[in-house]
Every structure is written in structure tokens, then in C-alpha cells.
PDB file of C-alpha atoms and ligand atoms in Angstrom:
ATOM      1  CA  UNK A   1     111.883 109.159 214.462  1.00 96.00           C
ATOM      2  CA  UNK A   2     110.103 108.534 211.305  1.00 97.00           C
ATOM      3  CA  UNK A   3     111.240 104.848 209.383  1.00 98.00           C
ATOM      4  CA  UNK A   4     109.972 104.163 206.293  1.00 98.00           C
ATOM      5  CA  UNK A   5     110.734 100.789 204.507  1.00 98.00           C
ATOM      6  CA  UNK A   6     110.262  99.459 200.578  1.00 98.00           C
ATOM      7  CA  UNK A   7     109.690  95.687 199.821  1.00 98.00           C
ATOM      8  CA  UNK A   8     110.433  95.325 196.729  1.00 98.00           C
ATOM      9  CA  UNK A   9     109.590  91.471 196.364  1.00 98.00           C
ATOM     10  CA  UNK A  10     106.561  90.640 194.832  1.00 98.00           C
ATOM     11  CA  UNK A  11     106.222  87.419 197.226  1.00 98.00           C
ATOM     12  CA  UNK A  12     103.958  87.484 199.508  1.00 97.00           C
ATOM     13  CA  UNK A  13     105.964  86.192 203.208  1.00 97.00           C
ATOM     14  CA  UNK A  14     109.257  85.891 200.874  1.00 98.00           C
ATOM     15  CA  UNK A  15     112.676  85.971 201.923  1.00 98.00           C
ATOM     16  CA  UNK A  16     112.832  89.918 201.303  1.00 98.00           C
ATOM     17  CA  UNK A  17     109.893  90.118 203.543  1.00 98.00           C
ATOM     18  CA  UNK A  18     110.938  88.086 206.554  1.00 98.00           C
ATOM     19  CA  UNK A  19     114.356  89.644 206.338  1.00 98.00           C
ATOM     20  CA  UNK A  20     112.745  93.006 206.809  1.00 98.00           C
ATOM     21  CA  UNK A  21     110.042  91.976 209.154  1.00 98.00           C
ATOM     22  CA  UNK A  22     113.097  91.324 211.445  1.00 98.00           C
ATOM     23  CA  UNK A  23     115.414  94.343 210.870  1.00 98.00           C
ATOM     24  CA  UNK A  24     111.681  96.437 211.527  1.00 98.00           C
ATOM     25  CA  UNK A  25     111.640  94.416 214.891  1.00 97.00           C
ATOM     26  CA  UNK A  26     113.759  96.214 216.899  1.00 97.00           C
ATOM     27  CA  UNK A  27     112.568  99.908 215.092  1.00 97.00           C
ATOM     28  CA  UNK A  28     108.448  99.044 216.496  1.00 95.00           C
ATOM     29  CA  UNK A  29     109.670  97.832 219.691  1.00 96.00           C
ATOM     30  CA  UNK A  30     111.618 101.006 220.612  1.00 95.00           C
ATOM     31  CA  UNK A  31     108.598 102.784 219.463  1.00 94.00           C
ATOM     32  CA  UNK A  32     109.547 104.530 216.230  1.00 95.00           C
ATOM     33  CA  UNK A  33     106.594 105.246 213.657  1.00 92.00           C
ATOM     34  CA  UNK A  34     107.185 102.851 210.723  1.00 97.00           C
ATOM     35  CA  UNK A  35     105.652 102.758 207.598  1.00 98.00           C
ATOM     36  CA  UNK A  36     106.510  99.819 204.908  1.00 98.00           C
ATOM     37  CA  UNK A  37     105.017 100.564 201.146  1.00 98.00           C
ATOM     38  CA  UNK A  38     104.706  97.129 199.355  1.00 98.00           C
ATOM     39  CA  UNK A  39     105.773  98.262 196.000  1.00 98.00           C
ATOM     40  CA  UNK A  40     104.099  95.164 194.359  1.00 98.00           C
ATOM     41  CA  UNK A  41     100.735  96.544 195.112  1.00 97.00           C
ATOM     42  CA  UNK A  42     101.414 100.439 195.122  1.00 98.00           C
ATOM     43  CA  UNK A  43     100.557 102.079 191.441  1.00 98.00           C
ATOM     44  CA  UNK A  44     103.993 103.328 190.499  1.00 98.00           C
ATOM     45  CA  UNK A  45     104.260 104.255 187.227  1.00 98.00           C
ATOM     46  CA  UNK A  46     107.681 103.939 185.256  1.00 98.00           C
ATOM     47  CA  UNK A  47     109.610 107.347 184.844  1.00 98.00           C
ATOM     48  CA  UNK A  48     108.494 108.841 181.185  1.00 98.00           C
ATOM     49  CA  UNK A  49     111.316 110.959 181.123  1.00 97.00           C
ATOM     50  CA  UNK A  50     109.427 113.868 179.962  1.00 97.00           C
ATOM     51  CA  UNK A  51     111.404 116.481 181.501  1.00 96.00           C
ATOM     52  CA  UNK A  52     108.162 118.447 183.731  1.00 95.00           C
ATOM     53  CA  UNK A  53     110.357 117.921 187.124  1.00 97.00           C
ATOM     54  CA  UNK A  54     113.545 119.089 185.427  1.00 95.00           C
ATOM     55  CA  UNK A  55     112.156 122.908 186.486  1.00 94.00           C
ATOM     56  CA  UNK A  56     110.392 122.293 189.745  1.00 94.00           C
ATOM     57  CA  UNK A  57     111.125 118.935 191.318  1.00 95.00           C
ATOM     58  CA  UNK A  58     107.638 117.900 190.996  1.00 96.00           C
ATOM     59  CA  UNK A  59     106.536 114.739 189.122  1.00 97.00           C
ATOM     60  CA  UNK A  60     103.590 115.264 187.202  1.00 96.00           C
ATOM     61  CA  UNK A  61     102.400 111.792 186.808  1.00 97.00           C
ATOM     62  CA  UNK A  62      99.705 111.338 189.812  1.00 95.00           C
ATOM     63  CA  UNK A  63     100.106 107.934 191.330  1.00 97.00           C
ATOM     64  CA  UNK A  64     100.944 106.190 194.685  1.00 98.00           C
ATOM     65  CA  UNK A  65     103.769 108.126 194.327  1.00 98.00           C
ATOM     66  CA  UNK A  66     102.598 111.307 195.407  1.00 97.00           C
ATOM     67  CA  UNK A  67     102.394 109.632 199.193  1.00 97.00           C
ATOM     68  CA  UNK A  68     105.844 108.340 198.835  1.00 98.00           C
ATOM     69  CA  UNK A  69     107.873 111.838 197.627  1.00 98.00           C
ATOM     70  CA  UNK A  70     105.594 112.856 201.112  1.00 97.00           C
ATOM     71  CA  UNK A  71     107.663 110.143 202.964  1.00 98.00           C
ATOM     72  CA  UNK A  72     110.703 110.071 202.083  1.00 98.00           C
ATOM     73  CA  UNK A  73     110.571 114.246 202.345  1.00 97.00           C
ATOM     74  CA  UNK A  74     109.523 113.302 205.941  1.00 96.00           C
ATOM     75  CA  UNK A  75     111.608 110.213 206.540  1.00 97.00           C
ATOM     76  CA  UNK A  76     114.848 110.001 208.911  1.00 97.00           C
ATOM     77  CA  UNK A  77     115.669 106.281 207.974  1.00 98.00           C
ATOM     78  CA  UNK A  78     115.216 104.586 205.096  1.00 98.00           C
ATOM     79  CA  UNK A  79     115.381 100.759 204.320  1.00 98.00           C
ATOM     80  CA  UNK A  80     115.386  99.409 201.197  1.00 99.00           C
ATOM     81  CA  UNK A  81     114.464  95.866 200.896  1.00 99.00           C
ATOM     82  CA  UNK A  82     114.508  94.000 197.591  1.00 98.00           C
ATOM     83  CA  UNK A  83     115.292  90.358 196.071  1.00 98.00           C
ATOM     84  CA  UNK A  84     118.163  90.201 193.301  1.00 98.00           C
ATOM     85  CA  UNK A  85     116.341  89.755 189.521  1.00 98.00           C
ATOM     86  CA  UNK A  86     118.558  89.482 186.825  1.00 98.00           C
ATOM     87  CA  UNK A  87     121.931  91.053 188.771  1.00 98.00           C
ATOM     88  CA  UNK A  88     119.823  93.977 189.506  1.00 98.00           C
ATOM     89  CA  UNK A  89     116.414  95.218 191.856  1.00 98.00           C
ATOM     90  CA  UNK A  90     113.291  94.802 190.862  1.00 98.00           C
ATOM     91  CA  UNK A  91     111.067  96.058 188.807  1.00 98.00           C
ATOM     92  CA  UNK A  92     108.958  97.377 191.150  1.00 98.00           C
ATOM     93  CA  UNK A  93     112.259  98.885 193.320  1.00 98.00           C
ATOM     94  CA  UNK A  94     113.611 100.304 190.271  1.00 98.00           C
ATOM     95  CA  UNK A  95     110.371 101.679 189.155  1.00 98.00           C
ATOM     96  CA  UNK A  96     110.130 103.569 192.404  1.00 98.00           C
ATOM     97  CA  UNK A  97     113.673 104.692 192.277  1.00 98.00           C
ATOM     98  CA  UNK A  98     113.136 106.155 188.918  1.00 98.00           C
ATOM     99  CA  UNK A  99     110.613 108.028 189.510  1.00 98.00           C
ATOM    100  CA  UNK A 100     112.752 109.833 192.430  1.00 98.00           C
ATOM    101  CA  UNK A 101     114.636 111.706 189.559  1.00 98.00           C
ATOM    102  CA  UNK A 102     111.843 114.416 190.832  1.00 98.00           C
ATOM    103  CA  UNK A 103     114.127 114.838 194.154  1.00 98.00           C
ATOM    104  CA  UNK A 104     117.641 114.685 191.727  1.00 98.00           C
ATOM    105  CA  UNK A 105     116.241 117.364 189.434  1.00 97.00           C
ATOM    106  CA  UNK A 106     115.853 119.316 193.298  1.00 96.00           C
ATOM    107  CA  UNK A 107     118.931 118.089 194.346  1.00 96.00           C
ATOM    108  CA  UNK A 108     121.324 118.747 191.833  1.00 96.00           C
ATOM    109  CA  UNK A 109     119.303 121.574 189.039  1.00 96.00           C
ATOM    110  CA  UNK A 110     117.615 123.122 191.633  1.00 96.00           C
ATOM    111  CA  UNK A 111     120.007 123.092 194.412  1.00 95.00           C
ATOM    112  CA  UNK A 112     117.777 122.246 197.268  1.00 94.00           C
ATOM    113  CA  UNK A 113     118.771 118.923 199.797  1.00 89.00           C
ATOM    114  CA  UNK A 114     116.055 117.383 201.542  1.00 91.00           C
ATOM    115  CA  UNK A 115     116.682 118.697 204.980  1.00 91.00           C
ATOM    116  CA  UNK A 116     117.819 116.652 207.918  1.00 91.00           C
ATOM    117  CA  UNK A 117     116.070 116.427 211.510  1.00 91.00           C
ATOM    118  CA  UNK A 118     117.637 116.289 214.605  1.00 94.00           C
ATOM    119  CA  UNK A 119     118.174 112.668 213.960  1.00 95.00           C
ATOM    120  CA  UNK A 120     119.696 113.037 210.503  1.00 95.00           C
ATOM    121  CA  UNK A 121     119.370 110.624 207.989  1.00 97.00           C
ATOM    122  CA  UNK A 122     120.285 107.291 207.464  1.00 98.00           C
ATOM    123  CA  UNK A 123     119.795 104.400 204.870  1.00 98.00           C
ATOM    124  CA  UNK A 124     119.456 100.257 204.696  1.00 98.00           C
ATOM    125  CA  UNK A 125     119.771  98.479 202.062  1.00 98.00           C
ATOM    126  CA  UNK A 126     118.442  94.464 202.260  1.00 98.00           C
ATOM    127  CA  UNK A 127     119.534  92.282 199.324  1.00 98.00           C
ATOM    128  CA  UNK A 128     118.443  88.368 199.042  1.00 98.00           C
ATOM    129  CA  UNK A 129     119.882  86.286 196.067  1.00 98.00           C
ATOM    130  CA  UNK A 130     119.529  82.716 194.938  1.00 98.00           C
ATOM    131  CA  UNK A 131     122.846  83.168 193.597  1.00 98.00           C
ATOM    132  CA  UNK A 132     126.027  82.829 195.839  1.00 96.00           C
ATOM    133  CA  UNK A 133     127.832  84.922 193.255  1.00 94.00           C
ATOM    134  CA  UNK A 134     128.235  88.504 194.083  1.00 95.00           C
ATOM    135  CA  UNK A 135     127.377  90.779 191.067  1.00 97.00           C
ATOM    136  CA  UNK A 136     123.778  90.922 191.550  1.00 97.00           C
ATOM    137  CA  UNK A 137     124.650  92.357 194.924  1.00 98.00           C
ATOM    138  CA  UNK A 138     127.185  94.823 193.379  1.00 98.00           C
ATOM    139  CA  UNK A 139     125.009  95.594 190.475  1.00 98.00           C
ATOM    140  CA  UNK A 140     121.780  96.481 192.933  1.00 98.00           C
ATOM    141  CA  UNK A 141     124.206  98.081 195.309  1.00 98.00           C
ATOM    142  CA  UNK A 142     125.334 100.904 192.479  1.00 98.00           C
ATOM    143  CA  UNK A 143     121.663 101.816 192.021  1.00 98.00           C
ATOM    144  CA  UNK A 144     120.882 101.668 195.692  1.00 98.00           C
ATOM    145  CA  UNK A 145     123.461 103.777 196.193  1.00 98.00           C
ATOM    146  CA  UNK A 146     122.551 106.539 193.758  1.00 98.00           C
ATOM    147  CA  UNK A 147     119.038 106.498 194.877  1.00 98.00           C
ATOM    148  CA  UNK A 148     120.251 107.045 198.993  1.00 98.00           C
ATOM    149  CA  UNK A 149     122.483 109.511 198.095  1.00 98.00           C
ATOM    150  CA  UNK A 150     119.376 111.381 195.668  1.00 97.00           C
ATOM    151  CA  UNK A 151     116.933 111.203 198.629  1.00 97.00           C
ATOM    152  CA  UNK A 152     119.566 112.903 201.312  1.00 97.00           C
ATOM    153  CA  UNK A 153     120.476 109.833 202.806  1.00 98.00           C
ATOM    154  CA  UNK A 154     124.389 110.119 203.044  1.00 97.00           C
ATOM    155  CA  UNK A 155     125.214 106.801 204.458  1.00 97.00           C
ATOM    156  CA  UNK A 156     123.864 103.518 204.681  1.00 98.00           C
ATOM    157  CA  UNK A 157     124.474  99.927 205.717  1.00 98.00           C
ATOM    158  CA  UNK A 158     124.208  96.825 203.439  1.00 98.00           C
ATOM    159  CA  UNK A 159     123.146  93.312 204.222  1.00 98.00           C
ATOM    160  CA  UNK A 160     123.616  90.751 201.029  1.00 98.00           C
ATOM    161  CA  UNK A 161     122.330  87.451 201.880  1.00 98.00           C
ATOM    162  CA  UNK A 162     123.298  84.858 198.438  1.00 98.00           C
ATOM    163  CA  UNK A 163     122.575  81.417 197.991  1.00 98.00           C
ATOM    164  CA  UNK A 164     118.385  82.307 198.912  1.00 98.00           C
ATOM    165  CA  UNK A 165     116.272  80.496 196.351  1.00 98.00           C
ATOM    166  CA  UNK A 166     113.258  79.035 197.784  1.00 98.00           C
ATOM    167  CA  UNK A 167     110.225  80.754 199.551  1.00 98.00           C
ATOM    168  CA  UNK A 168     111.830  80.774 203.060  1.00 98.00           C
ATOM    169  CA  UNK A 169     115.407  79.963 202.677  1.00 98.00           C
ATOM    170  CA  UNK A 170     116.198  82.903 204.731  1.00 98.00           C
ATOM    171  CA  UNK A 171     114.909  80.970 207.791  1.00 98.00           C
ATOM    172  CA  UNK A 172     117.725  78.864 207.202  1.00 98.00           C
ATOM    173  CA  UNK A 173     120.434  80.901 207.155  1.00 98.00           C
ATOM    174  CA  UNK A 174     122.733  80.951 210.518  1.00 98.00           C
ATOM    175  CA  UNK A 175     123.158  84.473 211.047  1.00 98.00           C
ATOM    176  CA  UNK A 176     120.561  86.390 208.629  1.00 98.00           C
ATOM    177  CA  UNK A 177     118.037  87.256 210.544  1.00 98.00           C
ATOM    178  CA  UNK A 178     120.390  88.408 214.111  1.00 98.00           C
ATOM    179  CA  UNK A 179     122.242  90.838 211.397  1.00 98.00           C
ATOM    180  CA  UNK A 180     119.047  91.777 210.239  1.00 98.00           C
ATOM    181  CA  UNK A 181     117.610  92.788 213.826  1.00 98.00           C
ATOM    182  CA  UNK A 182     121.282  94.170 214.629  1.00 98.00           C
ATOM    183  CA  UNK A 183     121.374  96.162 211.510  1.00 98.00           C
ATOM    184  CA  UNK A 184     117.490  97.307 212.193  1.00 98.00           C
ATOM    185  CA  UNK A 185     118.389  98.080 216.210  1.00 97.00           C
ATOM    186  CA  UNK A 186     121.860 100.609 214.812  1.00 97.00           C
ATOM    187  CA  UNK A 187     119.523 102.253 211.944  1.00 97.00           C
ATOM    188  CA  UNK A 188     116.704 103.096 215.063  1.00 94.00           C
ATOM    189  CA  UNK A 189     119.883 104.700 217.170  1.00 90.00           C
TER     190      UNK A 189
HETATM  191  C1  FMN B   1     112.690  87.042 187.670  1.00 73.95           C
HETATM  192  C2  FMN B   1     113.719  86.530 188.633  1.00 73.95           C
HETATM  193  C3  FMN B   1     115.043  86.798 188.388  1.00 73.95           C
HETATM  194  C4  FMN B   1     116.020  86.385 189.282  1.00 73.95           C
HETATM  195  N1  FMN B   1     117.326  86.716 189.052  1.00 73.95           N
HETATM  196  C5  FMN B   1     118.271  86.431 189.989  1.00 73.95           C
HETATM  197  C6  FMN B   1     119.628  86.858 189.780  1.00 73.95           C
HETATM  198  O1  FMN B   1     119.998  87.457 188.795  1.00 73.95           O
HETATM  199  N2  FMN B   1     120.518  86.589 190.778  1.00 73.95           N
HETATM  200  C7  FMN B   1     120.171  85.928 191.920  1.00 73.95           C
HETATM  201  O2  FMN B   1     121.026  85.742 192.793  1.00 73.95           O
HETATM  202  N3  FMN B   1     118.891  85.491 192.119  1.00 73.95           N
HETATM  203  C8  FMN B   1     117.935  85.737 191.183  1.00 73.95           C
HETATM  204  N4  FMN B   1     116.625  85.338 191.384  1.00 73.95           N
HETATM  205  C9  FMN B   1     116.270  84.610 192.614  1.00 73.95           C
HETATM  206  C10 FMN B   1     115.690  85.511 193.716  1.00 73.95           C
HETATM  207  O3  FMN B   1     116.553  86.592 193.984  1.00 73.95           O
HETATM  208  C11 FMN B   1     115.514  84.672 194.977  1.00 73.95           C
HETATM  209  O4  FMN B   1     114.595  83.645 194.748  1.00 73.95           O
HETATM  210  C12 FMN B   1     115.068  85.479 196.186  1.00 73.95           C
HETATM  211  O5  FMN B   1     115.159  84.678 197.346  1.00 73.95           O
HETATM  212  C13 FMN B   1     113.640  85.991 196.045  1.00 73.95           C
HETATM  213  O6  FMN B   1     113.307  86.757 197.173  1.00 73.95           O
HETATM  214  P1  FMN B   1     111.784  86.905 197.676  1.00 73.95           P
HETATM  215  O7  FMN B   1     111.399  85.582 198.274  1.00 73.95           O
HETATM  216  O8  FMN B   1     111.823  87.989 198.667  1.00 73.95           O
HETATM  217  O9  FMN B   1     110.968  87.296 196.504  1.00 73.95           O
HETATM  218  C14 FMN B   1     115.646  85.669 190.457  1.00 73.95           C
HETATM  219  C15 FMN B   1     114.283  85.365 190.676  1.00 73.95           C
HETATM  220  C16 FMN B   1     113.332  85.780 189.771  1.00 73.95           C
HETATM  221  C17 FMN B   1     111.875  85.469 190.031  1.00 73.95           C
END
């Protein structure tokens, strides 16, 4: 099977991070080829809107992009892993996710789904707050949601961990990381 994973946290060894580390765990040891893009470094430009994959499903902006639409074309799981800023995803998750309105313009003008393997295809979605309160989860959930459901993934899991401020709070947290590895060790099935 082919896994590919998103950080979306710009922090280096963050929460996001070790929560994905662990949920990867499980993937690597069964032997699954994984690939993680660390959107903080990747050049991903914001969506211009300018209409050229309304026609062919092809972005025309040439960035690190062009190896991710190769990915998630080739992808049976997906994980998307990003911290909660300002009730939504990141920048740098959102900027990727916009710039998959290449596959909806496939999708829904063209009328061509990515096609499933053998394994099918399945989504996670990792969520860290330093809020306890639930609307950044709900807000970040919406968009996840609509960007699984764009790239062919029909179902996915969610993991919301609130209440995870500092650089490592994660660590902390009495169950986080076992759901994590449980929630990676389902997704590899
Ligand atoms: C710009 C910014 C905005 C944030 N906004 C929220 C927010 O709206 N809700 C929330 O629960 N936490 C918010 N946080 C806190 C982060 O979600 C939290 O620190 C998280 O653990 C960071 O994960 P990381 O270590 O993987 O980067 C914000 C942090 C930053 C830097």
C-alpha cells in the first residue's frame, strides 16, 4: 500500500509532528511505503483562482505541487496532520488543499474519480489544539472533509486532541499517542 501523510505544523518536533510520527509507527513497521510532505518547507503556492484547471484538471502553476497531485493520484491512505490556527488549518494545510480544486474541477466538471486500488482508499485526519473548546476542531473538520471527499477518499477517521499548547504537550496526554498508533495500525489494514 502506498501512505502518504501532510504536516501541516510549521514546528519543527511539534505536537502535530509527534502525533503523526506515532500513527506512521505502526504503517513503517508493517512495511507500507510512506511518504510525509512537510508543507512548511514544500513551495505551495496559494490557489489564484484563474480558472486554467476548470477544463482539464491540471493546475498550471508549477510548484511542489506537481509531486503532490502525483501522490495523492497514487495514494491509498491519506493522513492529514495539522495544528488548529485561528478555529481553522493552517496556512500551509489550507494552501495545499486549495490548490486540489485541480482534482474537484476532475471530479465534479469533468466527471472523472481518482480510481481506487485493490486496497481502496482511506483518510486520517490529526487535529492538535491549545484550546479545549471544540470549534476549531469542527471548523478544520468541514474543510478536511471536503478536501477527502475531493481527492477520492470516501471515509476517514478523526483524532482531535484540545487543551495542546506548548511544544510537547502531546507527550502528556494519557491516551494520545495509543489512539494515534491505533488509529495509524486500522488506516494500514
Ligand atoms: C497562529 C496560531 C493560531 C492559533 N490558533 C488556535 C486556535 O484558534 N485554537 C486552538 O485551539 N489553538 C490555537 N493555536 C494553538 C496551537 O494549535 C497549538 O499550540 C498546537 O499545539 C500547535 O501544534 P504544533 O506544535 O504541531 O505546531 C494557535 C497557535 C498559533 C501559532
Amino acid at each position: 500500500m502506498k501512505i502518504i501523510a501532510f504536516n501541516g505544523s510549521p514546528r519543527p518536533g511539534g505536537n502535530t509532528e509527534i502525533l503523526l510520527t506515532e500513527a506512521l509507527k505502526p504503517i513503517q513497521e508493517s512495511g507500507h511505503a510512506v511518504t510525509v510532505f512537510k508543507l512548511n518547507g514544500m513551495d505551495i503556492k496559494p490557489c489564484q483562482d484563474c480558472g486554467g484547471c476548470a477544463t482539464t484538471g491540471i493546475c498550471i502553476q508549477k510548484d511542489s505541487m506537481q509531486k503532490v497531485f502525483d501522490a495523492i493520484r497514487e495514494a491509498d491512505r491519506i493522513i492529514l496532520a495539522s495544528p488548529i490556527f485561528f478555529f481553522g488549518l493552517s496556512a500551509q494545510a489550507k494552501a495545499m488543499i486549495d490548490r486540489c480544486q485541480a482534482f474537484w474541477c476532475e471530479k465534479y466538471l469533468l466527471k472523472k474519480e481518482i480510481p481506487a486500488g485493490p486496497f481502496g482508499r482511506k483518510g486520517l485526519l490529526l487535529l492538535v489544539g491549545g484550546m479545549k473548546k471544540e470549534t476549531g476542531k469542527e471548523c478544520s473538520a468541514g474543510t478536511a472533509k471536503a478536501f477527502f471527499r475531493t481527492v477520492s477518499v470516501p471515509e476517514h477517521e478523526i483524532l482531535f486532541f484540545g487543551g495542546i499548547d506548548v511544544k510537547g504537550d502531546i507527550l502528556k496526554h494519557p491516551t494520545a499517542l495509543k489512539e494515534a498508533t491505533e488509529a495509524g495500525e486500522k488506516l494500514g489494514q
